[in-house]
Amino acid sequence: MSTERLRVDLAGRAYDIVVGAGVLAAAGREIAALKRGKRVFIVSDDHVAKHHLPGLKASIESAGLSAQSAVLPPGEATKSFGVLEQLVGSMLDANLERSDLVVALGGGVIGDLAGFAAGIVKRGIDYVQVPTTLLAQVDSSVGGKTAIDVPQGKNLVGLFHQPCLVLADTAALSTLPPREMRAGYAEVLKYGLISDAPFAEWVAAHADAILNKAGPELTRAIVTSCRMKARVVEADEREAGQRALLNLGHTFAHAIEACAGYSGKVLHGEAVAVGCALAFELSERLGLCPGGSASRVRSWLKAAGLPAAISDLPELGTTEDEMIEIMRQDKKASGGKLVFVLARGIGQAFVAKDVDAAAVKTLLAQALKR
Ligand code: NAD
Ligand code: GLY
């Protein structure tokens, strides 16, 4: 098994990210090496548990630890107060102690929810991320953002709670549906669009290999993405500055997801894909970015089978005014002003405060026309 090991170097809370095929089978050894208590509480969802829970449990038990699990319904609706309450109840019923470990086995939904539950039970239990979607392997499992969704918006209630280990098994992606792979690919491309134009070009040139999960390209894409994310998180753990760059495309994406009702009609990665294309289009229109950048981004997304415009998504049934209202409630918004991550070119993203609402409105009005 060839694996790569990266470090997220946070004082007092540093941890490893292990990436490679077969990492799950070795999870017990990695978890035992953390030298916590004897009990592990695994949180997963039905889809993931069917394929990967027995192997993880066996690996943990063969390392001399005991493993209990809670298997939740799949989907964004699981990131709710109701499910959080049930999960916290199960952890308390299991008498988890502070020295025990929670393991999140799944995509970003399970990682965000289990990380949050671990952060609040007994004022904080350590947890391990075992991400099983491409999106979670390159983004959500690293950096310690945990949250649930509330009627007022997505991810609005949560904690920064860093995992103590991330185990990303590329072989676990073999069971991931192609649409979910494409959604994760959008997040990989996003890293290049933010700060590394050669990486964006490389990702675009190797889209087929990455999406077909064959060869070393997938591992390279994950490792490079995690390395970039680790450096950003080390520099700005709590998003006081440059971490906000990781939200390229997200102001638009969150509004799209809100209008789609978090229903699976539009996946998070799909919304991010369209959001990135719109962020480049807005940057061009504001004269910040050379002409042709947005069409390049759109062509890369389309070549990977991703939506590149709102018109590529199912009907959202919304208006530009409604979308702008949602954007004003974005976590980045400050004093009611619209804040976007924009770009001076591919690989040159920056945070733009107080973006002209009229320019955004015109862009959205055109984008929403069918
Ligand atoms: P997800 O967790 O809903 O997983 C997508 C689907 O794939 C689910 O149906 C799941 O059951 C299934 N699945 C997962 N792994 C599988 C596998 N190996 N084989 C078969 N099926 C599998 O979605 P996601 O895209 O991983 O995550 C999206 C969530 O992540 C959103 O809630 C988003 O807000 C959050 N997120 C968080 C951060 C962060 O920094 N914390 C960053 C980005 C996204
Ligand atoms: N996904 C954005 C972040 O972790 O900051």
GROMACS .gro file of C-alpha atoms and ligand atoms in nm:
model
  419
    1MET     CA    1   0.000   0.000   0.000
    2SER     CA    2   0.154   0.334  -0.095
    3THR     CA    3   0.030   0.618   0.119
    4GLU     CA    4   0.120   0.981   0.162
    5ARG     CA    5   0.120   1.153   0.498
    6LEU     CA    6   0.074   1.528   0.537
    7ARG     CA    7   0.078   1.733   0.855
    8VAL     CA    8  -0.158   2.012   0.957
    9ASP     CA    9   0.071   2.207   1.183
   10LEU     CA   10  -0.148   2.379   1.440
   11ALA     CA   11   0.017   2.449   1.773
   12GLY     CA   12  -0.120   2.201   2.028
   13ARG     CA   13  -0.369   2.061   1.776
   14ALA     CA   14  -0.148   1.932   1.496
   15TYR     CA   15  -0.263   1.624   1.308
   16ASP     CA   16  -0.182   1.398   1.014
   17ILE     CA   17  -0.374   1.345   0.692
   18VAL     CA   18  -0.308   1.002   0.547
   19VAL     CA   19  -0.403   0.952   0.181
   20GLY     CA   20  -0.387   0.633  -0.025
   21ALA     CA   21  -0.557   0.314  -0.135
   22GLY     CA   22  -0.619   0.077   0.156
   23VAL     CA   23  -0.593   0.335   0.437
   24LEU     CA   24  -0.926   0.214   0.580
   25ALA     CA   25  -0.799  -0.137   0.639
   26ALA     CA   26  -0.510   0.009   0.840
   27ALA     CA   27  -0.735   0.250   1.032
   28GLY     CA   28  -0.729   0.044   1.354
   29ARG     CA   29  -0.350   0.067   1.375
   30GLU     CA   30  -0.353   0.443   1.305
   31ILE     CA   31  -0.629   0.503   1.562
   32ALA     CA   32  -0.464   0.286   1.829
   33ALA     CA   33  -0.141   0.486   1.777
   34LEU     CA   34  -0.328   0.799   1.890
   35LYS     CA   35  -0.330   0.641   2.238
   36ARG     CA   36  -0.675   0.750   2.349
   37GLY     CA   37  -0.930   0.537   2.540
   38LYS     CA   38  -1.031   0.185   2.444
   39ARG     CA   39  -1.364   0.282   2.291
   40VAL     CA   40  -1.440   0.416   1.945
   41PHE     CA   41  -1.782   0.551   1.844
   42ILE     CA   42  -1.828   0.547   1.467
   43VAL     CA   43  -2.084   0.774   1.300
   44SER     CA   44  -2.183   0.692   0.943
   45ASP     CA   45  -2.478   0.697   0.703
   46ASP     CA   46  -2.670   0.408   0.543
   47HIS     CA   47  -2.499   0.430   0.203
   48VAL     CA   48  -2.147   0.440   0.341
   49ALA     CA   49  -2.207   0.191   0.622
   50LYS     CA   50  -2.326  -0.072   0.373
   51HIS     CA   51  -1.992  -0.066   0.193
   52HIS     CA   52  -1.732   0.041   0.445
   53LEU     CA   53  -1.847   0.006   0.808
   54PRO     CA   54  -1.773  -0.369   0.850
   55GLY     CA   55  -1.414  -0.323   0.725
   56LEU     CA   56  -1.352  -0.024   0.951
   57LYS     CA   57  -1.498  -0.199   1.256
   58ALA     CA   58  -1.290  -0.511   1.191
   59SER     CA   59  -0.975  -0.302   1.158
   60ILE     CA   60  -1.047  -0.115   1.483
   61GLU     CA   61  -1.129  -0.434   1.674
   62SER     CA   62  -0.820  -0.611   1.545
   63ALA     CA   63  -0.617  -0.326   1.698
   64GLY     CA   64  -0.761  -0.417   2.042
   65LEU     CA   65  -1.021  -0.138   2.062
   66SER     CA   66  -1.400  -0.171   2.084
   67ALA     CA   67  -1.619  -0.013   1.817
   68GLN     CA   68  -1.982   0.098   1.846
   69SER     CA   69  -2.167   0.274   1.569
   70ALA     CA   70  -2.458   0.503   1.489
   71VAL     CA   71  -2.582   0.484   1.130
   72LEU     CA   72  -2.787   0.785   1.018
   73PRO     CA   73  -2.999   0.857   0.711
   74PRO     CA   74  -2.795   0.994   0.419
   75GLY     CA   75  -2.845   1.347   0.291
   76GLU     CA   76  -2.812   1.712   0.391
   77ALA     CA   77  -3.129   1.693   0.607
   78THR     CA   78  -2.923   1.487   0.854
   79LYS     CA   79  -2.724   1.802   0.942
   80SER     CA   80  -3.011   1.918   1.167
   81PHE     CA   81  -3.076   1.995   1.534
   82GLY     CA   82  -3.308   1.692   1.554
   83VAL     CA   83  -3.047   1.442   1.433
   84LEU     CA   84  -2.774   1.613   1.638
   85GLU     CA   85  -2.987   1.568   1.950
   86GLN     CA   86  -3.036   1.196   1.876
   87LEU     CA   87  -2.667   1.146   1.803
   88VAL     CA   88  -2.551   1.324   2.117
   89GLY     CA   89  -2.804   1.111   2.310
   90SER     CA   90  -2.656   0.791   2.164
   91MET     CA   91  -2.305   0.902   2.256
   92LEU     CA   92  -2.411   0.977   2.614
   93ASP     CA   93  -2.605   0.648   2.637
   94ALA     CA   94  -2.287   0.472   2.527
   95ASN     CA   95  -2.111   0.642   2.821
   96LEU     CA   96  -1.842   0.785   2.599
   97GLU     CA   97  -1.566   0.934   2.806
   98ARG     CA   98  -1.350   1.230   2.717
   99SER     CA   99  -1.058   1.000   2.643
  100ASP     CA  100  -1.262   0.795   2.391
  101LEU     CA  101  -1.277   0.873   2.022
  102VAL     CA  102  -1.549   0.956   1.772
  103VAL     CA  103  -1.488   0.849   1.411
  104ALA     CA  104  -1.678   1.016   1.126
  105LEU     CA  105  -1.706   0.767   0.839
  106GLY     CA  106  -1.874   0.935   0.543
  107GLY     CA  107  -1.900   1.245   0.332
  108GLY     CA  108  -1.917   1.607   0.443
  109VAL     CA  109  -2.260   1.563   0.599
  110ILE     CA  110  -2.140   1.299   0.844
  111GLY     CA  111  -1.806   1.475   0.899
  112ASP     CA  112  -1.970   1.809   0.982
  113LEU     CA  113  -2.235   1.655   1.210
  114ALA     CA  114  -2.016   1.400   1.391
  115GLY     CA  115  -1.743   1.662   1.438
  116PHE     CA  116  -1.995   1.901   1.592
  117ALA     CA  117  -2.139   1.630   1.821
  118ALA     CA  118  -1.786   1.532   1.929
  119GLY     CA  119  -1.712   1.898   1.999
  120ILE     CA  120  -2.002   1.944   2.239
  121VAL     CA  121  -2.038   1.607   2.418
  122LYS     CA  122  -1.875   1.638   2.760
  123ARG     CA  123  -1.731   1.971   2.637
  124GLY     CA  124  -1.529   1.803   2.367
  125ILE     CA  125  -1.418   1.456   2.265
  126ASP     CA  126  -1.145   1.400   2.005
  127TYR     CA  127  -1.250   1.271   1.667
  128VAL     CA  128  -1.106   1.119   1.352
  129GLN     CA  129  -1.228   1.200   1.004
  130VAL     CA  130  -1.255   0.908   0.762
  131PRO     CA  131  -1.387   1.089   0.453
  132THR     CA  132  -1.547   0.872   0.184
  133THR     CA  133  -1.646   1.129  -0.081
  134LEU     CA  134  -1.394   1.313  -0.297
  135LEU     CA  135  -1.537   1.640  -0.166
  136ALA     CA  136  -1.479   1.537   0.193
  137GLN     CA  137  -1.130   1.401   0.118
  138VAL     CA  138  -1.013   1.728  -0.038
  139ASP     CA  139  -1.205   1.979   0.169
  140SER     CA  140  -1.452   1.916   0.449
  141SER     CA  141  -1.250   1.662   0.652
  142VAL     CA  142  -0.958   1.903   0.691
  143GLY     CA  143  -0.965   2.226   0.889
  144GLY     CA  144  -1.207   2.161   1.173
  145LYS     CA  145  -1.520   2.340   1.053
  146THR     CA  146  -1.821   2.154   1.190
  147ALA     CA  147  -2.184   2.259   1.164
  148ILE     CA  148  -2.551   2.185   1.117
  149ASP     CA  149  -2.805   2.370   0.903
  150VAL     CA  150  -3.094   2.571   1.051
  151PRO     CA  151  -3.397   2.734   0.888
  152GLN     CA  152  -3.203   3.063   0.877
  153GLY     CA  153  -2.931   2.908   0.661
  154LYS     CA  154  -2.671   2.644   0.597
  155ASN     CA  155  -2.386   2.576   0.842
  156LEU     CA  156  -2.499   2.859   1.070
  157VAL     CA  157  -2.463   2.665   1.397
  158GLY     CA  158  -2.133   2.494   1.464
  159LEU     CA  159  -1.785   2.495   1.608
  160PHE     CA  160  -1.424   2.498   1.504
  161HIS     CA  161  -1.313   2.157   1.632
  162GLN     CA  162  -1.006   2.011   1.464
  163PRO     CA  163  -0.991   1.634   1.408
  164CYS     CA  164  -0.690   1.452   1.553
  165LEU     CA  165  -0.639   1.247   1.236
  166VAL     CA  166  -0.775   1.232   0.881
  167LEU     CA  167  -0.772   0.897   0.698
  168ALA     CA  168  -0.858   0.938   0.328
  169ASP     CA  169  -0.882   0.602   0.153
  170THR     CA  170  -0.889   0.655  -0.224
  171ALA     CA  171  -1.018   0.298  -0.266
  172ALA     CA  172  -1.332   0.392  -0.069
  173LEU     CA  173  -1.423   0.616  -0.362
  174SER     CA  174  -1.474   0.305  -0.578
  175THR     CA  175  -1.835   0.288  -0.452
  176LEU     CA  176  -1.903   0.662  -0.488
  177PRO     CA  177  -2.155   0.747  -0.766
  178PRO     CA  178  -2.011   0.939  -1.068
  179ARG     CA  179  -2.221   1.249  -0.994
  180GLU     CA  180  -2.069   1.273  -0.644
  181MET     CA  181  -1.719   1.229  -0.794
  182ARG     CA  182  -1.783   1.521  -1.027
  183ALA     CA  183  -1.907   1.734  -0.736
  184GLY     CA  184  -1.577   1.665  -0.555
  185TYR     CA  185  -1.380   1.740  -0.871
  186ALA     CA  186  -1.525   2.093  -0.865
  187GLU     CA  187  -1.364   2.146  -0.523
  188VAL     CA  188  -1.029   2.013  -0.650
  189LEU     CA  189  -1.038   2.253  -0.945
  190LYS     CA  190  -1.134   2.532  -0.703
  191TYR     CA  191  -0.793   2.510  -0.530
  192GLY     CA  192  -0.618   2.576  -0.861
  193LEU     CA  193  -0.856   2.860  -0.945
  194ILE     CA  194  -0.781   3.022  -0.607
  195SER     CA  195  -0.404   3.020  -0.599
  196ASP     CA  196  -0.233   2.780  -0.837
  197ALA     CA  197  -0.297   2.822  -1.211
  198PRO     CA  198  -0.061   2.534  -1.312
  199PHE     CA  199  -0.254   2.301  -1.078
  200ALA     CA  200  -0.584   2.416  -1.235
  201GLU     CA  201  -0.443   2.338  -1.581
  202TRP     CA  202  -0.316   1.999  -1.461
  203VAL     CA  203  -0.652   1.910  -1.303
  204ALA     CA  204  -0.836   2.008  -1.622
  205ALA     CA  205  -0.594   1.803  -1.835
  206HIS     CA  206  -0.642   1.496  -1.614
  207ALA     CA  207  -1.016   1.521  -1.553
  208ASP     CA  208  -1.087   1.178  -1.702
  209ALA     CA  209  -0.824   0.998  -1.496
  210ILE     CA  210  -0.938   1.172  -1.176
  211LEU     CA  211  -1.307   1.104  -1.238
  212ASN     CA  212  -1.245   0.743  -1.342
  213LYS     CA  213  -1.057   0.688  -1.016
  214ALA     CA  214  -0.774   0.521  -1.208
  215GLY     CA  215  -0.403   0.568  -1.172
  216PRO     CA  216  -0.195   0.801  -0.959
  217GLU     CA  217  -0.374   1.120  -1.071
  218LEU     CA  218  -0.655   1.082  -0.817
  219THR     CA  219  -0.411   1.052  -0.526
  220ARG     CA  220  -0.205   1.345  -0.657
  221ALA     CA  221  -0.520   1.559  -0.688
  222ILE     CA  222  -0.622   1.477  -0.328
  223VAL     CA  223  -0.276   1.523  -0.179
  224THR     CA  224  -0.219   1.857  -0.356
  225SER     CA  225  -0.562   1.983  -0.249
  226CYS     CA  226  -0.509   1.876   0.114
  227ARG     CA  227  -0.163   2.035   0.119
  228MET     CA  228  -0.309   2.364  -0.003
  229LYS     CA  229  -0.590   2.350   0.248
  230ALA     CA  230  -0.352   2.259   0.532
  231ARG     CA  231  -0.131   2.563   0.459
  232VAL     CA  232  -0.433   2.796   0.455
  233VAL     CA  233  -0.574   2.653   0.780
  234GLU     CA  234  -0.234   2.678   0.952
  235ALA     CA  235  -0.213   3.046   0.857
  236ASP     CA  236  -0.573   3.136   0.943
  237GLU     CA  237  -0.750   2.865   1.141
  238ARG     CA  238  -1.053   3.077   1.236
  239GLU     CA  239  -1.104   3.252   0.905
  240ALA     CA  240  -0.997   3.599   1.008
  241GLY     CA  241  -0.844   3.653   0.665
  242GLN     CA  242  -0.710   3.427   0.392
  243ARG     CA  243  -0.916   3.117   0.481
  244ALA     CA  244  -1.212   3.302   0.328
  245LEU     CA  245  -1.044   3.247  -0.012
  246LEU     CA  246  -1.145   2.881   0.014
  247ASN     CA  247  -1.499   3.010  -0.032
  248LEU     CA  248  -1.444   3.097  -0.398
  249GLY     CA  249  -1.782   3.050  -0.565
  250HIS     CA  250  -1.954   2.992  -0.231
  251THR     CA  251  -2.152   3.317  -0.201
  252PHE     CA  252  -2.332   3.225  -0.523
  253ALA     CA  253  -2.332   2.853  -0.433
  254HIS     CA  254  -2.502   2.901  -0.097
  255ALA     CA  255  -2.776   3.111  -0.259
  256ILE     CA  256  -2.824   2.843  -0.528
  257GLU     CA  257  -2.844   2.568  -0.265
  258ALA     CA  258  -3.089   2.769  -0.055
  259CYS     CA  259  -3.315   2.819  -0.359
  260ALA     CA  260  -3.289   2.449  -0.448
  261GLY     CA  261  -3.395   2.364  -0.092
  262TYR     CA  262  -3.087   2.152   0.001
  263SER     CA  263  -3.275   1.865  -0.157
  264GLY     CA  264  -3.016   1.683  -0.364
  265LYS     CA  265  -3.159   1.863  -0.669
  266VAL     CA  266  -2.829   2.054  -0.675
  267LEU     CA  267  -2.527   1.904  -0.495
  268HIS     CA  268  -2.294   2.133  -0.298
  269GLY     CA  269  -2.006   2.069  -0.542
  270GLU     CA  270  -2.234   2.143  -0.839
  271ALA     CA  271  -2.340   2.472  -0.681
  272VAL     CA  272  -1.971   2.553  -0.618
  273ALA     CA  273  -1.894   2.479  -0.986
  274VAL     CA  274  -2.157   2.727  -1.105
  275GLY     CA  275  -2.052   2.969  -0.830
  276CYS     CA  276  -1.688   2.964  -0.945
  277ALA     CA  277  -1.793   3.033  -1.305
  278LEU     CA  278  -2.011   3.324  -1.185
  279ALA     CA  279  -1.731   3.463  -0.964
  280PHE     CA  280  -1.498   3.474  -1.268
  281GLU     CA  281  -1.773   3.627  -1.482
  282LEU     CA  282  -1.834   3.896  -1.218
  283SER     CA  283  -1.458   3.959  -1.188
  284GLU     CA  284  -1.437   4.014  -1.564
  285ARG     CA  285  -1.737   4.246  -1.569
  286LEU     CA  286  -1.590   4.454  -1.287
  287GLY     CA  287  -1.270   4.486  -1.494
  288LEU     CA  288  -1.064   4.293  -1.238
  289CYS     CA  289  -0.976   3.991  -1.445
  290PRO     CA  290  -0.858   3.943  -1.808
  291GLY     CA  291  -1.132   3.864  -2.063
  292GLY     CA  292  -1.160   3.495  -2.147
  293SER     CA  293  -1.091   3.370  -1.791
  294ALA     CA  294  -1.458   3.295  -1.719
  295SER     CA  295  -1.508   3.107  -2.045
  296ARG     CA  296  -1.198   2.896  -1.968
  297VAL     CA  297  -1.337   2.808  -1.626
  298ARG     CA  298  -1.674   2.720  -1.782
  299SER     CA  299  -1.512   2.501  -2.046
  300TRP     CA  300  -1.311   2.309  -1.781
  301LEU     CA  301  -1.627   2.250  -1.576
  302LYS     CA  302  -1.830   2.140  -1.879
  303ALA     CA  303  -1.554   1.902  -1.994
  304ALA     CA  304  -1.581   1.730  -1.656
  305GLY     CA  305  -1.959   1.697  -1.695
  306LEU     CA  306  -2.033   1.967  -1.436
  307PRO     CA  307  -2.286   2.248  -1.463
  308ALA     CA  308  -2.114   2.576  -1.552
  309ALA     CA  309  -2.414   2.812  -1.552
  310ILE     CA  310  -2.742   2.847  -1.362
  311SER     CA  311  -2.919   2.744  -1.682
  312ASP     CA  312  -2.741   2.404  -1.660
  313LEU     CA  313  -2.916   2.339  -1.326
  314PRO     CA  314  -3.275   2.228  -1.270
  315GLU     CA  315  -3.514   2.527  -1.257
  316LEU     CA  316  -3.452   2.715  -0.929
  317GLY     CA  317  -3.776   2.914  -0.939
  318THR     CA  318  -3.610   3.222  -0.794
  319THR     CA  319  -3.533   3.583  -0.883
  320GLU     CA  320  -3.213   3.788  -0.874
  321ASP     CA  321  -3.354   3.993  -0.584
  322GLU     CA  322  -3.424   3.683  -0.378
  323MET     CA  323  -3.072   3.550  -0.442
  324ILE     CA  324  -2.915   3.883  -0.341
  325GLU     CA  325  -3.119   3.885  -0.019
  326ILE     CA  326  -2.983   3.537   0.064
  327MET     CA  327  -2.628   3.653  -0.016
  328ARG     CA  328  -2.660   3.939   0.231
  329GLN     CA  329  -2.704   3.675   0.504
  330ASP     CA  330  -2.381   3.494   0.402
  331LYS     CA  331  -2.136   3.441   0.693
  332LYS     CA  332  -1.879   3.657   0.510
  333ALA     CA  333  -2.125   3.948   0.474
  334SER     CA  334  -2.038   4.243   0.690
  335GLY     CA  335  -2.262   4.542   0.768
  336GLY     CA  336  -2.513   4.420   0.506
  337LYS     CA  337  -2.248   4.459   0.229
  338LEU     CA  338  -2.200   4.188  -0.031
  339VAL     CA  339  -1.867   4.008   0.009
  340PHE     CA  340  -1.737   3.782  -0.266
  341VAL     CA  341  -1.418   3.598  -0.343
  342LEU     CA  342  -1.322   3.740  -0.683
  343ALA     CA  343  -1.016   3.691  -0.902
  344ARG     CA  344  -0.752   3.892  -1.086
  345GLY     CA  345  -0.696   3.588  -1.305
  346ILE     CA  346  -0.688   3.210  -1.278
  347GLY     CA  347  -0.501   3.128  -0.957
  348GLN     CA  348  -0.531   3.483  -0.824
  349ALA     CA  349  -0.836   3.497  -0.596
  350PHE     CA  350  -0.890   3.771  -0.339
  351VAL     CA  351  -1.165   3.878  -0.099
  352ALA     CA  352  -1.369   4.171  -0.234
  353LYS     CA  353  -1.567   4.360   0.029
  354ASP     CA  354  -1.858   4.584  -0.064
  355VAL     CA  355  -1.919   4.450  -0.415
  356ASP     CA  356  -2.159   4.663  -0.621
  357ALA     CA  357  -2.504   4.501  -0.579
  358ALA     CA  358  -2.619   4.643  -0.915
  359ALA     CA  359  -2.347   4.451  -1.103
  360VAL     CA  360  -2.441   4.131  -0.919
  361LYS     CA  361  -2.809   4.190  -0.993
  362THR     CA  362  -2.749   4.236  -1.368
  363LEU     CA  363  -2.530   3.926  -1.380
  364LEU     CA  364  -2.790   3.715  -1.198
  365ALA     CA  365  -3.081   3.849  -1.403
  366GLN     CA  366  -2.902   3.732  -1.720
  367ALA     CA  367  -2.791   3.404  -1.561
  368LEU     CA  368  -3.145   3.318  -1.447
  369LYS     CA  369  -3.296   3.367  -1.797
  370ARG     CA  370  -3.377   3.032  -1.960
  371NAD     P1  371  -2.261   1.378   0.155
  371NAD     O1  372  -2.194   1.360   0.284
  371NAD     O2  373  -2.408   1.401   0.153
  371NAD     O3  374  -2.229   1.252   0.062
  371NAD     C1  375  -2.285   1.245  -0.066
  371NAD     C2  376  -2.359   1.115  -0.090
  371NAD     O4  377  -2.266   1.012  -0.115
  371NAD     C3  378  -2.445   1.066   0.027
  371NAD     O5  379  -2.561   1.007  -0.025
  371NAD     C4  380  -2.358   0.961   0.093
  371NAD     O6  381  -2.433   0.865   0.161
  371NAD     C5  382  -2.288   0.901  -0.027
  371NAD     N1  383  -2.157   0.843  -0.005
  371NAD     C6  384  -2.055   0.896   0.066
  371NAD     N2  385  -1.945   0.823   0.052
  371NAD     C7  386  -1.978   0.717  -0.027
  371NAD     C8  387  -1.907   0.608  -0.080
  371NAD     N3  388  -1.776   0.593  -0.059
  371NAD     N4  389  -1.974   0.519  -0.155
  371NAD     C9  390  -2.107   0.535  -0.182
  371NAD     N5  391  -2.179   0.639  -0.139
  371NAD    C10  392  -2.114   0.729  -0.062
  371NAD     O7  393  -2.199   1.498   0.071
  371NAD     P2  394  -2.054   1.561   0.052
  371NAD     O8  395  -2.054   1.618  -0.084
  371NAD     O9  396  -1.947   1.467   0.090
  371NAD    O10  397  -2.052   1.679   0.159
  371NAD    C11  398  -2.137   1.789   0.150
  371NAD    C12  399  -2.145   1.853   0.285
  371NAD    O11  400  -2.015   1.895   0.324
  371NAD    C13  401  -2.233   1.976   0.288
  371NAD    O12  402  -2.315   1.971   0.402
  371NAD    C14  403  -2.134   2.091   0.301
  371NAD    O13  404  -2.187   2.200   0.372
  371NAD    C15  405  -2.024   2.025   0.378
  371NAD     N6  406  -1.892   2.090   0.361
  371NAD    C16  407  -1.823   2.118   0.474
  371NAD    C17  408  -1.697   2.174   0.464
  371NAD    C18  409  -1.616   2.199   0.588
  371NAD    O14  410  -1.510   2.263   0.579
  371NAD     N7  411  -1.657   2.149   0.701
  371NAD    C19  412  -1.642   2.202   0.338
  371NAD    C20  413  -1.717   2.170   0.225
  371NAD    C21  414  -1.843   2.112   0.238
  372GLY     N1  415  -1.448   2.485   0.297
  372GLY     C1  416  -1.400   2.609   0.345
  372GLY     C2  417  -1.315   2.600   0.468
  372GLY     O1  418  -1.288   2.497   0.520
  372GLY     O2  419  -1.274   2.701   0.515
   0.00000   0.00000   0.00000
